[in-house]
PDB file of C-alpha atoms in Angstrom:
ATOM      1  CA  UNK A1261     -64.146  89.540 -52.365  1.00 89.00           C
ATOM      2  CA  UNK A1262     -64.206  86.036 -50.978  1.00 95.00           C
ATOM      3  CA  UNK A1263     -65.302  84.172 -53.753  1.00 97.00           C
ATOM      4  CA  UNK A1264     -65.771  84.279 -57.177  1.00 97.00           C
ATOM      5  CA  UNK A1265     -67.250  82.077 -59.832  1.00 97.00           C
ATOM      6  CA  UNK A1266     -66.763  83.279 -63.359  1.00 97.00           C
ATOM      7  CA  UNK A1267     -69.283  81.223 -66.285  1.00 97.00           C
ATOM      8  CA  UNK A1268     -69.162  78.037 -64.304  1.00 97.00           C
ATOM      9  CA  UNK A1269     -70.710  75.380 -66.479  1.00 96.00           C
ATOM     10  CA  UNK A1270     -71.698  71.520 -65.343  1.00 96.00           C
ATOM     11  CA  UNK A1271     -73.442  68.623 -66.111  1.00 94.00           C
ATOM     12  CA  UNK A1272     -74.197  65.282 -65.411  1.00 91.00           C
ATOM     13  CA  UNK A1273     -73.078  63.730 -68.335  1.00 87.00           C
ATOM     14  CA  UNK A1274     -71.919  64.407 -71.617  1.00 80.00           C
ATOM     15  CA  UNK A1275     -75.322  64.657 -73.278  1.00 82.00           C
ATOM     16  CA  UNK A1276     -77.595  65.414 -70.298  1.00 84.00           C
ATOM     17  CA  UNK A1277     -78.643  69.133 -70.294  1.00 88.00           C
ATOM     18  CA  UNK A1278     -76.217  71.945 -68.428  1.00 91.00           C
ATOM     19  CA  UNK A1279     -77.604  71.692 -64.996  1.00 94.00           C
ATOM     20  CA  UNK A1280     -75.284  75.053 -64.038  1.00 96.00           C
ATOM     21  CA  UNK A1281     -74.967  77.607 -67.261  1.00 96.00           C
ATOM     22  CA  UNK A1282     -72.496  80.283 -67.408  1.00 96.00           C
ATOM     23  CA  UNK A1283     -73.244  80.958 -64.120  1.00 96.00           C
ATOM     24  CA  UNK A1284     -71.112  83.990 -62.106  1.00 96.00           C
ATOM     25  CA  UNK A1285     -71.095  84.862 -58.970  1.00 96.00           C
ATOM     26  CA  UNK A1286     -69.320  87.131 -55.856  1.00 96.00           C
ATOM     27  CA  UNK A1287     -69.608  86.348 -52.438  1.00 96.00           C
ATOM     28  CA  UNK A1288     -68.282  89.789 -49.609  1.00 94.00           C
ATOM     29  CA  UNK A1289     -67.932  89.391 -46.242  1.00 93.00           C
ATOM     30  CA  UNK A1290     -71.117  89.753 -44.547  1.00 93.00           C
ATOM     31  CA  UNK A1291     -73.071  89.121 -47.256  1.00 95.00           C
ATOM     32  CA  UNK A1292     -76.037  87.066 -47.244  1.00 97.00           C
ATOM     33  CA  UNK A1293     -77.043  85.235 -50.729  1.00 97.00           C
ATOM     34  CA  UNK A1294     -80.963  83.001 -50.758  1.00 97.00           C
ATOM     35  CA  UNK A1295     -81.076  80.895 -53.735  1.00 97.00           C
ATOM     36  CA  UNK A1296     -83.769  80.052 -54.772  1.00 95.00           C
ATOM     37  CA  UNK A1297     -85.197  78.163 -57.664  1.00 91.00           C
ATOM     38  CA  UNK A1298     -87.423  74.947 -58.646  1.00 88.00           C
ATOM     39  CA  UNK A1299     -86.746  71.457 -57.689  1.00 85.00           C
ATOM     40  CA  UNK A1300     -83.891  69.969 -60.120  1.00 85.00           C
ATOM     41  CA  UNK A1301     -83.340  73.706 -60.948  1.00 89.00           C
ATOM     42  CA  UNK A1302     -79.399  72.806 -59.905  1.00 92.00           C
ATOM     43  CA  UNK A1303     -78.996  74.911 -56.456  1.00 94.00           C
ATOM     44  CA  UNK A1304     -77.839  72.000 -54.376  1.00 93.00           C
ATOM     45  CA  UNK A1305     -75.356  71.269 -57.505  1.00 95.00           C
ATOM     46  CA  UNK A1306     -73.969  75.225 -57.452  1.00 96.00           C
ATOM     47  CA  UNK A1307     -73.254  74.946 -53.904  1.00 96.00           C
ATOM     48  CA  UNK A1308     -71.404  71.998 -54.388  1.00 96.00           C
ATOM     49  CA  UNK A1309     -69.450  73.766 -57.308  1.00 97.00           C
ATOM     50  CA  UNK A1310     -68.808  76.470 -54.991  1.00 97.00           C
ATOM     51  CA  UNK A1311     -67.772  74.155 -52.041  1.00 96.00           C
ATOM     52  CA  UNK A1312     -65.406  72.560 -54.555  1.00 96.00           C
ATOM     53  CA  UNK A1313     -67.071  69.198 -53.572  1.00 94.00           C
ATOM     54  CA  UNK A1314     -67.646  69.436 -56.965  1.00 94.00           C
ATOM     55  CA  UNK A1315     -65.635  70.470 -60.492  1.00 95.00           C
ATOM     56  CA  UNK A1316     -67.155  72.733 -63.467  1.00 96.00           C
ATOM     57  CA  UNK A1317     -67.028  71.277 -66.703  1.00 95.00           C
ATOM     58  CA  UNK A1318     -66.457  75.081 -67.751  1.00 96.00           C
ATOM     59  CA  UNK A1319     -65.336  78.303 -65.728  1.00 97.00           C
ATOM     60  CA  UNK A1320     -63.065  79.354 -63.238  1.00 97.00           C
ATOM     61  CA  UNK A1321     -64.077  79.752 -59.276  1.00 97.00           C
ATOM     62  CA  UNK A1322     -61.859  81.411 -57.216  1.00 97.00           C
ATOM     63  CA  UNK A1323     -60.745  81.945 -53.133  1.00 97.00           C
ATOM     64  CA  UNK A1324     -59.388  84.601 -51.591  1.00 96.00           C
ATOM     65  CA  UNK A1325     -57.855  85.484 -55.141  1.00 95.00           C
ATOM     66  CA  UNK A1326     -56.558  81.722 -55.589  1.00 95.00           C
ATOM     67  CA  UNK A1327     -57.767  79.424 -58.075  1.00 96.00           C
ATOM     68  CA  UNK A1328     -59.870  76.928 -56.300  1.00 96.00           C
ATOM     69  CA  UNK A1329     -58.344  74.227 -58.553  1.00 93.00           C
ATOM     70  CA  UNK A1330     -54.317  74.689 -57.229  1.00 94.00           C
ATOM     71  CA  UNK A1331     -55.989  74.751 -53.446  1.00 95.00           C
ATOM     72  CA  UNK A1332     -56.179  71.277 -51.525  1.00 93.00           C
ATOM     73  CA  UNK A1333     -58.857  70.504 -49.365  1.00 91.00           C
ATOM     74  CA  UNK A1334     -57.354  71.908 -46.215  1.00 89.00           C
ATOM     75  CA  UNK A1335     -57.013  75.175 -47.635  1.00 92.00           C
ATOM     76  CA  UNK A1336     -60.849  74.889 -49.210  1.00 94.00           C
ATOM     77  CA  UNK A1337     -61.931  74.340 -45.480  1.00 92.00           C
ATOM     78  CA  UNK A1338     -60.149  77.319 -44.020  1.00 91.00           C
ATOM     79  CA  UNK A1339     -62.572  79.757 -46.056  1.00 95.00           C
ATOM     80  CA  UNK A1340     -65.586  77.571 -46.484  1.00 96.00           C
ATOM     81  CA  UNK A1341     -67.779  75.620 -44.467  1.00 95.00           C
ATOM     82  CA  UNK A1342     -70.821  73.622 -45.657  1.00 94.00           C
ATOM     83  CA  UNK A1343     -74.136  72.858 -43.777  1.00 93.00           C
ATOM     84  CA  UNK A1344     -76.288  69.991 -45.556  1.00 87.00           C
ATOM     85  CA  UNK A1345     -79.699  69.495 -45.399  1.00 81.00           C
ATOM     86  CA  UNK A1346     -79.264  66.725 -43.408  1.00 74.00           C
ATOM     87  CA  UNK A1347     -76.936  64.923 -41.626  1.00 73.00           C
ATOM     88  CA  UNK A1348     -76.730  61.120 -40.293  1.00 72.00           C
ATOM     89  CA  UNK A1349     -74.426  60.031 -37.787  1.00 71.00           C
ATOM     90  CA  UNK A1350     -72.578  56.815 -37.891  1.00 71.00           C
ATOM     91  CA  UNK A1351     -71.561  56.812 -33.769  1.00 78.00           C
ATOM     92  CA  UNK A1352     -73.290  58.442 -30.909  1.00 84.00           C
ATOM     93  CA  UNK A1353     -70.626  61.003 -30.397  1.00 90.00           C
ATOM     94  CA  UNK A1354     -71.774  63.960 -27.846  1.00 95.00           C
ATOM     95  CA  UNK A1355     -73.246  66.937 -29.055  1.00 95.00           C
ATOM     96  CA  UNK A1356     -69.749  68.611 -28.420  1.00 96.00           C
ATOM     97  CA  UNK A1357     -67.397  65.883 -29.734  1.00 94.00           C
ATOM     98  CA  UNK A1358     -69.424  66.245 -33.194  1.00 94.00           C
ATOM     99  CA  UNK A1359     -69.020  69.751 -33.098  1.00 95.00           C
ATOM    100  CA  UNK A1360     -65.480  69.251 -32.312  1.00 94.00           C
ATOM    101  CA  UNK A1361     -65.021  66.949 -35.206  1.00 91.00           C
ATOM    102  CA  UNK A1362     -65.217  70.294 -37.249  1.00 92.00           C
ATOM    103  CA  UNK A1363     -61.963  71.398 -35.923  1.00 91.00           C
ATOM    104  CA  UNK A1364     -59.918  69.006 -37.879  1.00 87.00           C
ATOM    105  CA  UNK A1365     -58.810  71.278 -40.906  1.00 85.00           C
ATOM    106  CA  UNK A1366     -57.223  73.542 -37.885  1.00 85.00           C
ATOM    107  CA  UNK A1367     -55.491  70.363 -35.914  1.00 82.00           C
ATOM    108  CA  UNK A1368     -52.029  68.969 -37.419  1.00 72.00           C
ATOM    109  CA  UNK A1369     -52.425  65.383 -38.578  1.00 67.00           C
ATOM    110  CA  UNK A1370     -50.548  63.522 -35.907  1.00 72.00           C
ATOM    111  CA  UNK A1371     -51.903  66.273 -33.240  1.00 81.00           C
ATOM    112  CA  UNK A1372     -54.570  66.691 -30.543  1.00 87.00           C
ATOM    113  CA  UNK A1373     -57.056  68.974 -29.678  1.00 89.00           C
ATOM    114  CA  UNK A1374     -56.097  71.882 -27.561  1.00 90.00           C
ATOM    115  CA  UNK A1375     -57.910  73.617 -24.992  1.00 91.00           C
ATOM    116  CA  UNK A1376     -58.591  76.849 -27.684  1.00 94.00           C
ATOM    117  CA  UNK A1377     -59.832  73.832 -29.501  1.00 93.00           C
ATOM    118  CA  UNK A1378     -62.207  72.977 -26.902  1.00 95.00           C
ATOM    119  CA  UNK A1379     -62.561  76.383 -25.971  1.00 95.00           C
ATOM    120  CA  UNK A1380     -64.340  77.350 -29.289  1.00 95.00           C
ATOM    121  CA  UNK A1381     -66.099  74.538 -29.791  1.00 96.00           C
ATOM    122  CA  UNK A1382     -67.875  75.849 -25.976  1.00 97.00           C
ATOM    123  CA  UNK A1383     -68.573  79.309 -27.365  1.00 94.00           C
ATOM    124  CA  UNK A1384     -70.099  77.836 -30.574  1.00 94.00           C
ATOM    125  CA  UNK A1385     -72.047  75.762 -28.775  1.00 95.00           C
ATOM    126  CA  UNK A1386     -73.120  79.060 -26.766  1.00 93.00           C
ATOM    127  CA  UNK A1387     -73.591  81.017 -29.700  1.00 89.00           C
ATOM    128  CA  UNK A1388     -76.481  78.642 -31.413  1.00 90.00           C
ATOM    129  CA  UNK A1389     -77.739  77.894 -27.899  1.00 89.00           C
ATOM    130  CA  UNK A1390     -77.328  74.306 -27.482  1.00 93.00           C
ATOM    131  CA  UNK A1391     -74.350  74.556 -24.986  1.00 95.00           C
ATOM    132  CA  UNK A1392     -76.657  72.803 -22.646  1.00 96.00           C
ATOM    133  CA  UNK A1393     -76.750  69.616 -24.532  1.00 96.00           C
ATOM    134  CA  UNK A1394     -72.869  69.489 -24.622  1.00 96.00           C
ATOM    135  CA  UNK A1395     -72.489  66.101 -23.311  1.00 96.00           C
ATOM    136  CA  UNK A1396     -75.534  64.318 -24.763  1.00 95.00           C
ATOM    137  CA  UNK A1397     -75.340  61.752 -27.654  1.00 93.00           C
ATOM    138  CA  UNK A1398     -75.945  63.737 -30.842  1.00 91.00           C
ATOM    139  CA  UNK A1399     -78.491  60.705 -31.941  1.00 89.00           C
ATOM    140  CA  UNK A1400     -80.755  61.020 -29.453  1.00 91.00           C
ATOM    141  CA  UNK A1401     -81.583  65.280 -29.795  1.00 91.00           C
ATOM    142  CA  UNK A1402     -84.229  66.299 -31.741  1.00 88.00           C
ATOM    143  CA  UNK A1403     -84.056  67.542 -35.803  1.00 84.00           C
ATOM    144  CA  UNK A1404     -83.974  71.251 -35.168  1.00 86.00           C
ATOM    145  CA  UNK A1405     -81.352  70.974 -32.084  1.00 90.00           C
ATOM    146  CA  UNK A1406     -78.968  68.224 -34.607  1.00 89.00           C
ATOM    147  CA  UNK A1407     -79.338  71.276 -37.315  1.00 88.00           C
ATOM    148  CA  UNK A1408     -77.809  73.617 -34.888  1.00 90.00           C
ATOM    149  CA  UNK A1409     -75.093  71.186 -33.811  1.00 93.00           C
ATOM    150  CA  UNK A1410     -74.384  71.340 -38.043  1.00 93.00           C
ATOM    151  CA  UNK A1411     -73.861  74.743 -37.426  1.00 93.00           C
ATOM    152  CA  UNK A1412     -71.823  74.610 -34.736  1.00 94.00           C
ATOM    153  CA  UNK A1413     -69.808  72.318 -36.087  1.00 94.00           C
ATOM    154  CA  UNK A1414     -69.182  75.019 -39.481  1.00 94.00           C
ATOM    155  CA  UNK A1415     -68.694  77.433 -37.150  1.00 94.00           C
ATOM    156  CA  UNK A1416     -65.550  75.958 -35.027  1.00 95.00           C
ATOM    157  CA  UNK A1417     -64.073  75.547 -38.964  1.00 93.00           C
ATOM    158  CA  UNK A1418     -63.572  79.798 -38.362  1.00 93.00           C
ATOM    159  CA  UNK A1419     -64.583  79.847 -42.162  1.00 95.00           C
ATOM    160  CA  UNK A1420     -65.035  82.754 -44.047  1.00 95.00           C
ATOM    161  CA  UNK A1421     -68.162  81.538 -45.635  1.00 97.00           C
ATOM    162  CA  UNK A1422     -71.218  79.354 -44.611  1.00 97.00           C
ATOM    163  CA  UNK A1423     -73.230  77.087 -46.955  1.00 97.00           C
ATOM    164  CA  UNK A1424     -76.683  76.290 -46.132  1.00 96.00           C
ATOM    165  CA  UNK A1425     -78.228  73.586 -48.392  1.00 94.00           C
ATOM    166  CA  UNK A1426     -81.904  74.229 -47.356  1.00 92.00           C
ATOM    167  CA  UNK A1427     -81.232  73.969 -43.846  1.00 91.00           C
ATOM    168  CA  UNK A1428     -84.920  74.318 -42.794  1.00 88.00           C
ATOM    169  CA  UNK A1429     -86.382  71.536 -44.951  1.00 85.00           C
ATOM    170  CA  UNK A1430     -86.573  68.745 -42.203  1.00 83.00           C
ATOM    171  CA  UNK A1431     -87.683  71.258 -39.484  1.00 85.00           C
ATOM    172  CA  UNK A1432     -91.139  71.991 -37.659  1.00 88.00           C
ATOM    173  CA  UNK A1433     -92.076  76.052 -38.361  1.00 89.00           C
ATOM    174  CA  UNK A1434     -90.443  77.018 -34.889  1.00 88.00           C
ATOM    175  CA  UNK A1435     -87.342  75.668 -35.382  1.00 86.00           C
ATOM    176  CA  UNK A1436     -87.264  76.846 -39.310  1.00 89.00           C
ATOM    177  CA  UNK A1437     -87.456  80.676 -37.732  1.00 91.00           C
ATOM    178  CA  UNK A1438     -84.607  80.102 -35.033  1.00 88.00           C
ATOM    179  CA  UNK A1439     -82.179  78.508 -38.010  1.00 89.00           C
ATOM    180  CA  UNK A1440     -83.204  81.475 -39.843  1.00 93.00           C
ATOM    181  CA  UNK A1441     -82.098  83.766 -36.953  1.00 92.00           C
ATOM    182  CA  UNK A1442     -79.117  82.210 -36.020  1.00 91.00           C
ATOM    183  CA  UNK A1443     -78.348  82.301 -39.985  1.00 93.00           C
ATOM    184  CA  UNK A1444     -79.321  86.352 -39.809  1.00 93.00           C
ATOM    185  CA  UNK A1445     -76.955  86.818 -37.070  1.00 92.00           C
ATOM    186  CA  UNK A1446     -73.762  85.031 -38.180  1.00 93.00           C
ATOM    187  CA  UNK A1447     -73.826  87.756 -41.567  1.00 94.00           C
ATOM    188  CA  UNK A1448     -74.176  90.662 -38.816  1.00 93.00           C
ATOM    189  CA  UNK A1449     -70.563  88.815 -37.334  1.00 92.00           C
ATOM    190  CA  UNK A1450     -69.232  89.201 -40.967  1.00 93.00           C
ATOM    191  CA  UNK A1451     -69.566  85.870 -42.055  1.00 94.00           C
ATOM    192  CA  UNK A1452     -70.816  85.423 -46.048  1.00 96.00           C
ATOM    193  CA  UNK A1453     -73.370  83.426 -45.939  1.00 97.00           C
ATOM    194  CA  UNK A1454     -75.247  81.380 -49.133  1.00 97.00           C
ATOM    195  CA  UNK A1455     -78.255  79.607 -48.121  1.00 97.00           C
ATOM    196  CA  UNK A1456     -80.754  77.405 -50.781  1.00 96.00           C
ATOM    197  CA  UNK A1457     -84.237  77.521 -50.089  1.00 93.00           C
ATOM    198  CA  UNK A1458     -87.392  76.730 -51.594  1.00 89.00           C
ATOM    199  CA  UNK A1459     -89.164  79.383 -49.685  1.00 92.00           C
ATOM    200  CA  UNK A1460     -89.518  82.703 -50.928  1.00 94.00           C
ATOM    201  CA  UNK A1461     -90.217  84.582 -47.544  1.00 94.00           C
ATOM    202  CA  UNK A1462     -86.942  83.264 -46.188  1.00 95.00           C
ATOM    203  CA  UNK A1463     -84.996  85.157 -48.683  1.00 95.00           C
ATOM    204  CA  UNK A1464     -87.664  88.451 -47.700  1.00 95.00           C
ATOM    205  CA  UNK A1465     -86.719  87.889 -44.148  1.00 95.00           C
ATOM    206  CA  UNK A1466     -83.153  87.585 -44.429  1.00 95.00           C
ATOM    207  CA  UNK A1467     -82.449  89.911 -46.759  1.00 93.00           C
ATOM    208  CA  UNK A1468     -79.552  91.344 -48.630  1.00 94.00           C
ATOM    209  CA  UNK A1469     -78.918  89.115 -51.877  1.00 96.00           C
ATOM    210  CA  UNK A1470     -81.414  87.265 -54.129  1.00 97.00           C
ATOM    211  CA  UNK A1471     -80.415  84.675 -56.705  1.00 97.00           C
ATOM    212  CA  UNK A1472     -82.886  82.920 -59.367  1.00 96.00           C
ATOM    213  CA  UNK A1473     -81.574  79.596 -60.525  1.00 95.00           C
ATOM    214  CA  UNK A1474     -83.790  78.533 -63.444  1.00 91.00           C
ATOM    215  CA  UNK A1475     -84.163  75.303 -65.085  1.00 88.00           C
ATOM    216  CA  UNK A1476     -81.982  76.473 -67.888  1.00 91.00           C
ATOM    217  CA  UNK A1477     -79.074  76.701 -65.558  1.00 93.00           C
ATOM    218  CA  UNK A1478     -79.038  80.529 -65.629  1.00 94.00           C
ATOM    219  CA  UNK A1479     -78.571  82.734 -62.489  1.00 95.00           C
ATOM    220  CA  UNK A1480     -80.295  86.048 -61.861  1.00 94.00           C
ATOM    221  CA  UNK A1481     -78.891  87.978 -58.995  1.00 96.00           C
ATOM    222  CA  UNK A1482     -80.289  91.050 -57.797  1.00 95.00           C
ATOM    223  CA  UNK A1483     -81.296  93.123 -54.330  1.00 95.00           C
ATOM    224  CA  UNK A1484     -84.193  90.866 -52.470  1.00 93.00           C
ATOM    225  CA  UNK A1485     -86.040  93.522 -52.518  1.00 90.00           C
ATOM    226  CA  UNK A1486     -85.982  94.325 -56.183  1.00 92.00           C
ATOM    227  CA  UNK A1487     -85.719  90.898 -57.913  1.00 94.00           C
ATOM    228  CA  UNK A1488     -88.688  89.384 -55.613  1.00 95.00           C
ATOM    229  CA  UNK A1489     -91.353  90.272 -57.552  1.00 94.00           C
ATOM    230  CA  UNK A1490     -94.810  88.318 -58.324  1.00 94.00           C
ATOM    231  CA  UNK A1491     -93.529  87.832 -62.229  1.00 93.00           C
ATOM    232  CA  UNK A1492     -90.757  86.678 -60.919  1.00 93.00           C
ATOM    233  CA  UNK A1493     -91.834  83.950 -58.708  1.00 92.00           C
ATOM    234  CA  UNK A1494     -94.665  82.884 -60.792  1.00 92.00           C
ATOM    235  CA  UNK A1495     -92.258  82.058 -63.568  1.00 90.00           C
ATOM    236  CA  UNK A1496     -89.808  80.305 -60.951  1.00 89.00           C
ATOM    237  CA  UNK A1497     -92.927  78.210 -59.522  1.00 89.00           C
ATOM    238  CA  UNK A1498     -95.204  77.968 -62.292  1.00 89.00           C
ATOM    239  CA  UNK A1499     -98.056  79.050 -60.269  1.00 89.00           C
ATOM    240  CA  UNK A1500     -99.807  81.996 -59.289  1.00 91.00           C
ATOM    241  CA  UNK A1501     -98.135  83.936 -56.284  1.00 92.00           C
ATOM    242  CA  UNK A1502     -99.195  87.143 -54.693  1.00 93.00           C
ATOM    243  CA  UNK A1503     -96.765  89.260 -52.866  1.00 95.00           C
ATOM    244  CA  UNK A1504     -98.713  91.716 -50.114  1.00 94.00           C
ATOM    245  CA  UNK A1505     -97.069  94.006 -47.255  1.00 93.00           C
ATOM    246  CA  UNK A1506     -97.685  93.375 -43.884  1.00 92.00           C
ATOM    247  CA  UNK A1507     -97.692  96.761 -42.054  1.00 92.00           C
ATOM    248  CA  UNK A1508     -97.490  94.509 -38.357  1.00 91.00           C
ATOM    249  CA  UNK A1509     -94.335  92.703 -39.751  1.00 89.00           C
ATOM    250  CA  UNK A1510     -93.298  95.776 -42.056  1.00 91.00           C
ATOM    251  CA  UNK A1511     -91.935  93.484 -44.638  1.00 93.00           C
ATOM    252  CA  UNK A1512     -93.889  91.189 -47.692  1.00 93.00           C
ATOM    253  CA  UNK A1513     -95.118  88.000 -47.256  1.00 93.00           C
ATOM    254  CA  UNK A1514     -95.639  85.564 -50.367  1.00 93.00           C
ATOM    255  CA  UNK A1515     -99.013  83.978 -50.540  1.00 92.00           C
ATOM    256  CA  UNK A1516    -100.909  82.268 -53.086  1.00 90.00           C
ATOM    257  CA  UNK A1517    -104.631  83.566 -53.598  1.00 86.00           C
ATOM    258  CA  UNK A1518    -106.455  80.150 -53.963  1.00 80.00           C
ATOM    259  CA  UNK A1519    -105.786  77.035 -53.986  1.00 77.00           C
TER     260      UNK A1519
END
């Protein structure tokens, strides 16, 4: 087990309601975890609990057996890496000096980077297929090729686990798939993955783990295929939602039947 959160609690402030509520949680290697849950439901806040970018009120998390609260941030980065949503850049640094920016937990303070450094920061590149925009300015690519650099850049971290904070919010329907692919294939390389999302057929398409954030703070986590049911989202969304298989795409799709 990578990580584990045991009954984390949080809130905003002292009399605000518990965004996060005895929430626990494992993460494996090569597991693959969609959250999903309402807006303000608290999923961008549990990732940030689990990223340690944030502290629980309540509850213990745990790394690689150590308590996340005697590790410093160095150590934090060496087993997780974290995606946003979105990401704005303050320079025009090349597509590969941003992605080599992500190397710094692994480079000594006073130290610079080596050619392994470089050298993985050409196969990441490679391996979300952007290695052809290397040497252009990261500010002038478009949204879905800047989401891949964000992966690239988690990826030269050699974490254990990936965060995705709804990576395919900002992103036109083509580009939402091919995150969602290069997602799939990065838990077939044995990385744990945890991706938020407000879309239910991203968590049918990729499979493996489902979690159900409510607005009570609770978590419900269960086999996508069993705890994606049309009860289930139609509490989550508070709207009617119809779940039909597709015998062309052999999987469910979630539609609603009227509008």
């Amino acid at each position: 087990m990578i990580i584990e959160a045991k009954n984390l609690e949080f809130a905003y402030s002292k009399n605000s309601r518990k965004v996060i509520n005895g929430v626990s949680l494992s993460i494996e290697e090569g597991q693959i975890i969609s959250i999903l849950g309402p807006n303000g439901a608290g999923k961008s806040t549990l990732l940030n609990l689990i990223a340690t970018l944030s502290k629980p009120d309540e509850g213990e998390l745990f790394i690689t057996g150590k308590n996340a609260n005697k590790m410093n941030p160095k150590e934090v980065a060496s087993v997780i890496s974290y995606v946003p949503q979105t990401h704005v850049p303050a320079f025009s640094y090349t597509v590969f000096n941003f992605v080599l920016m992500g190397r710094a937990p692994k480079v000594g303070m006073f130290e610079k980077p080596k050619d392994e450094d470089f050298e993985i920061v050409t196969k990441a590149l490679s391996d979300v297929g952007i290695l052809d925009l290397a040497n252009k300015p990261y500010t002038e690519i478009s949204g879905g090729e800047r989401q891949q650099a964000t992966i690239a850049r988690a990826l030269v971290q050699e974490p254990k686990v990936i965060l995705f904070d709804e990576p395919t919010a900002h992103l036109d329907y083509g580009n939402q798939l091919k995150t969602l692919r290069v997602i799939k294939s990065l838990s077939e390389r044995g990385y744990a993955i945890v991706i938020t999302t407000h879309n239910p057929d991203h968590a049918i398409m990729l499979g493996g783990t489902t979690a159900i954030l409510d607005k009570t703070g609770h978590l419900r986590v269960g086999n996508s295929d069993e705890i994606i049911t049309e009860q289930t989202l139609n509490d989550v969304y508070g709207t009617d939602l119809k779940l039909i298989y597709m015998e062309d795409v052999g999987r469910n799709v979630c539609v609603p039947p009227r509008l």
